[in-house]
Amino acid sequence: MNKKYRLRNNMEFKKVYNGRKNYWNRNLILYIRRNGLDNSRVGYSITKKIGNSVVRNKVRRRMKEIYRLNFHNIKEGYDLIFIPKKNVVDISYKELESAMLHLLKLSGLLKN
């Protein structure tokens, strides 16, 4: 994914966290904030509580792929941060996709 679609440094993440608009379900937490740009940017924050680096990277790759496939259905002009919870390690790809889309729908960011 192109760099203009990603949150890349700590200050960008802190701005979204301080915006304090968040949604959650059993598997994920989503923080959102308007960014005033023509595109939406996304970041992923995966703590060491999830598992070792292999597990964390697997979860991050899955989340990035789900976002990439659904990128065209997400409204522009927002910064998003996805944070997985501990039980996300044990769920399937389809369940993770369902959880991410559920949060996007709850937040009103899905176009459909």
Coordinates of N, CA and C in Angstrom, one line a residue, residues 5-102:
Y5 N -1.3 6.4 2.3 CA -2.4 5.7 2.9 C -2.1 5.1 4.3
R6 N -0.9 5.4 4.8 CA -0.5 4.8 6.1 C -0.2 5.8 7.1
L7 N -0.5 5.5 8.4 CA 0.0 6.3 9.5 C 1.4 5.8 9.8
R8 N 2.4 6.7 9.8 CA 3.8 6.3 9.8 C 4.6 6.6 11.1
N9 N 4.3 7.7 11.7 CA 5.1 8.1 12.9 C 4.3 8.2 14.1
N10 N 5.0 8.3 15.2 CA 4.3 8.3 16.5 C 3.4 9.5 16.7
M11 N 3.7 10.6 16.2 CA 2.8 11.8 16.4 C 1.5 11.6 15.7
E12 N 1.5 11.0 14.5 CA 0.2 10.7 13.8 C -0.6 9.7 14.6
F13 N 0.0 8.7 15.2 CA -0.8 7.8 16.0 C -1.3 8.5 17.3
K14 N -0.5 9.4 17.9 CA -1.0 10.1 19.1 C -2.2 11.0 18.8
K15 N -2.2 11.6 17.6 CA -3.3 12.5 17.3 C -4.6 11.7 17.2
V16 N -4.5 10.5 16.6 CA -5.7 9.7 16.5 C -6.2 9.2 17.9
Y17 N -5.2 8.8 18.7 CA -5.6 8.4 20.1 C -6.2 9.5 20.9
N18 N -5.7 10.7 20.7 CA -6.2 11.8 21.5 C -7.6 12.3 20.9
G19 N -7.9 12.0 19.7 CA -9.2 12.3 19.1 C -10.3 11.5 19.9
R20 N -10.0 10.4 20.5 CA -10.8 9.6 21.4 C -12.2 9.2 20.8
K21 N -12.3 9.0 19.5 CA -13.5 8.4 19.0 C -13.1 6.9 18.7
N22 N -13.7 6.0 19.5 CA -13.3 4.6 19.3 C -14.5 3.7 19.3
Y23 N -14.3 2.6 18.7 CA -15.3 1.5 18.6 C -14.6 0.2 18.9
W24 N -15.4 -0.8 19.4 CA -14.8 -2.1 19.7 C -15.8 -3.2 19.6
N25 N -15.3 -4.4 19.5 CA -16.0 -5.6 19.6 C -15.2 -6.6 20.3
R26 N -15.6 -7.8 20.2 CA -14.9 -8.9 21.0 C -13.4 -9.1 20.5
N27 N -13.1 -8.7 19.3 CA -11.8 -9.0 18.7 C -10.9 -7.8 18.5
L28 N -11.5 -6.7 18.2 CA -10.7 -5.5 17.8 C -11.2 -4.2 18.5
I29 N -10.3 -3.2 18.4 CA -10.6 -1.9 18.8 C -10.2 -1.0 17.6
L30 N -11.1 0.0 17.3 CA -10.9 0.9 16.2 C -10.9 2.3 16.7
Y31 N -9.8 3.1 16.5 CA -9.8 4.5 16.8 C -9.9 5.2 15.5
I32 N -10.7 6.3 15.5 CA -10.8 7.1 14.2 C -10.7 8.6 14.5
R33 N -10.3 9.3 13.5 CA -10.2 10.8 13.6 C -10.2 11.3 12.2
R34 N -10.9 12.5 12.0 CA -10.9 13.1 10.7 C -9.5 13.7 10.5
N35 N -9.0 13.6 9.2 CA -7.6 14.0 9.0 C -7.6 15.2 8.0
G36 N -8.7 15.6 7.4 CA -8.7 16.8 6.5 C -8.0 16.5 5.2
L37 N -7.7 15.3 4.8 CA -7.0 14.9 3.6 C -8.0 14.3 2.6
D38 N -7.6 14.1 1.4 CA -8.5 13.5 0.4 C -8.5 12.0 0.5
N39 N -7.7 11.4 1.4 CA -7.7 10.0 1.5 C -7.7 9.6 2.9
S40 N -8.0 8.3 3.2 CA -8.0 7.8 4.5 C -6.6 7.1 4.7
R41 N -6.1 7.1 6.0 CA -4.9 6.5 6.3 C -5.1 5.5 7.4
V42 N -4.3 4.4 7.5 CA -4.6 3.4 8.4 C -3.3 3.0 9.1
G43 N -3.4 2.6 10.4 CA -2.3 2.1 11.2 C -2.7 0.9 12.0
Y44 N -1.7 0.1 12.4 CA -2.0 -1.1 13.2 C -1.1 -1.1 14.4
S45 N -1.7 -1.3 15.6 CA -0.9 -1.3 16.8 C -1.1 -2.7 17.5
I46 N -0.1 -3.5 17.5 CA -0.2 -4.8 18.0 C 0.7 -5.0 19.2
T47 N 0.2 -5.2 20.4 CA 1.1 -5.3 21.6 C 1.7 -6.7 21.7
K48 N 2.7 -6.7 22.6 CA 3.4 -8.0 22.8 C 2.5 -9.0 23.6
K49 N 1.3 -8.5 24.1 CA 0.4 -9.4 24.8 C -0.2 -10.4 23.8
I50 N -0.2 -10.1 22.5 CA -0.8 -11.0 21.5 C 0.1 -12.3 21.4
G51 N 1.4 -12.2 21.4 CA 2.2 -13.4 21.2 C 3.6 -12.9 20.8
N52 N 4.4 -13.9 20.3 CA 5.7 -13.6 19.8 C 5.6 -12.9 18.5
S53 N 6.8 -12.5 17.9 CA 6.8 -11.7 16.7 C 6.2 -12.4 15.5
V54 N 6.3 -13.7 15.5 CA 5.7 -14.5 14.4 C 4.2 -14.3 14.4
V55 N 3.6 -14.5 15.5 CA 2.2 -14.4 15.7 C 1.7 -13.0 15.4
R56 N 2.4 -12.0 16.0 CA 2.0 -10.6 15.8 C 2.1 -10.2 14.3
N57 N 3.1 -10.6 13.6 CA 3.2 -10.3 12.2 C 2.1 -11.0 11.4
K58 N 1.8 -12.2 11.7 CA 0.7 -12.9 11.0 C -0.6 -12.2 11.2
V59 N -0.9 -11.7 12.4 CA -2.1 -11.0 12.6 C -2.1 -9.7 11.8
R60 N -1.0 -9.0 11.9 CA -0.8 -7.7 11.2 C -1.0 -7.9 9.6
R61 N -0.4 -8.9 9.1 CA -0.5 -9.2 7.6 C -2.0 -9.5 7.3
R62 N -2.7 -10.2 8.1 CA -4.1 -10.5 7.8 C -4.9 -9.3 7.8
M63 N -4.7 -8.4 8.8 CA -5.4 -7.2 8.9 C -5.1 -6.2 7.8
K64 N -3.9 -6.2 7.3 CA -3.5 -5.3 6.2 C -4.2 -5.8 4.9
E65 N -4.2 -7.1 4.8 CA -4.9 -7.7 3.5 C -6.4 -7.4 3.5
I66 N -7.0 -7.6 4.7 CA -8.5 -7.3 4.8 C -8.7 -5.9 4.4
Y67 N -7.9 -5.0 5.0 CA -8.1 -3.5 4.7 C -7.9 -3.2 3.2
R68 N -6.8 -3.8 2.7 CA -6.5 -3.6 1.2 C -7.6 -4.0 0.3
L69 N -8.3 -5.2 0.6 CA -9.3 -5.7 -0.2 C -10.6 -4.9 -0.1
N70 N -10.8 -4.2 1.1 CA -12.0 -3.4 1.3 C -11.7 -1.9 1.3
F71 N -10.6 -1.5 0.8 CA -10.1 -0.1 0.8 C -11.1 0.8 0.0
H72 N -11.6 0.3 -1.1 CA -12.5 1.1 -1.9 C -13.9 1.3 -1.3
N73 N -14.2 0.6 -0.3 CA -15.5 0.8 0.4 C -15.5 1.7 1.6
I74 N -14.3 2.3 1.9 CA -14.1 3.1 3.1 C -14.1 4.6 2.7
K75 N -14.8 5.4 3.5 CA -14.9 6.8 3.2 C -13.6 7.4 3.4
E76 N -13.4 8.5 2.6 CA -12.1 9.2 2.6 C -12.1 10.3 3.7
G77 N -10.9 10.7 4.1 CA -10.7 11.8 5.1 C -10.7 11.4 6.5
Y78 N -10.3 10.1 6.8 CA -10.2 9.7 8.2 C -8.8 9.0 8.4
D79 N -8.4 9.0 9.7 CA -7.3 8.2 10.1 C -7.8 7.1 11.0
L80 N -7.4 5.9 10.7 CA -7.9 4.7 11.4 C -6.7 4.0 12.1
I81 N -6.9 3.5 13.3 CA -6.0 2.6 14.0 C -6.7 1.4 14.5
F82 N -6.3 0.2 14.0 CA -6.8 -1.1 14.5 C -5.9 -1.7 15.5
I83 N -6.5 -2.1 16.6 CA -5.8 -2.7 17.7 C -6.5 -4.1 18.0
P84 N -5.8 -5.2 17.7 CA -6.4 -6.5 18.0 C -6.3 -6.8 19.5
K85 N -7.3 -7.6 20.0 CA -7.3 -8.1 21.3 C -6.6 -9.5 21.4
K86 N -6.4 -10.0 22.6 CA -5.7 -11.3 22.7 C -6.3 -12.5 22.0
N87 N -7.6 -12.5 21.9 CA -8.3 -13.7 21.3 C -8.2 -13.7 19.8
V88 N -7.7 -12.7 19.2 CA -7.6 -12.6 17.7 C -6.7 -13.7 17.2
V89 N -5.8 -14.2 18.0 CA -4.8 -15.2 17.6 C -5.6 -16.5 17.2
D90 N -6.6 -16.8 17.9 CA -7.3 -18.1 17.7 C -8.5 -18.0 16.7
I91 N -8.7 -16.9 16.1 CA -9.9 -16.8 15.2 C -9.4 -17.0 13.7
S92 N -10.3 -17.3 12.8 CA -10.0 -17.6 11.4 C -9.9 -16.2 10.7
Y93 N -9.4 -16.3 9.5 CA -9.4 -15.1 8.6 C -10.8 -14.5 8.4
K94 N -11.7 -15.3 8.1 CA -13.1 -14.9 7.9 C -13.7 -14.2 9.1
E95 N -13.4 -14.7 10.3 CA -13.9 -14.1 11.5 C -13.2 -12.7 11.7
L96 N -11.9 -12.6 11.4 CA -11.2 -11.4 11.6 C -11.8 -10.3 10.6
E97 N -12.0 -10.8 9.4 CA -12.6 -9.9 8.3 C -14.0 -9.4 8.8
S98 N -14.8 -10.3 9.3 CA -16.1 -9.9 9.8 C -16.0 -8.9 10.9
A99 N -15.1 -9.1 11.8 CA -14.9 -8.2 13.0 C -14.4 -6.8 12.5
M100 N -13.5 -6.7 11.5 CA -13.1 -5.5 11.0 C -14.2 -4.7 10.2
L101 N -15.0 -5.4 9.4 CA -16.1 -4.8 8.7 C -17.2 -4.4 9.7
H102 N -17.4 -5.1 10.7 CA -18.4 -4.8 11.7 C -18.0 -3.4 12.4

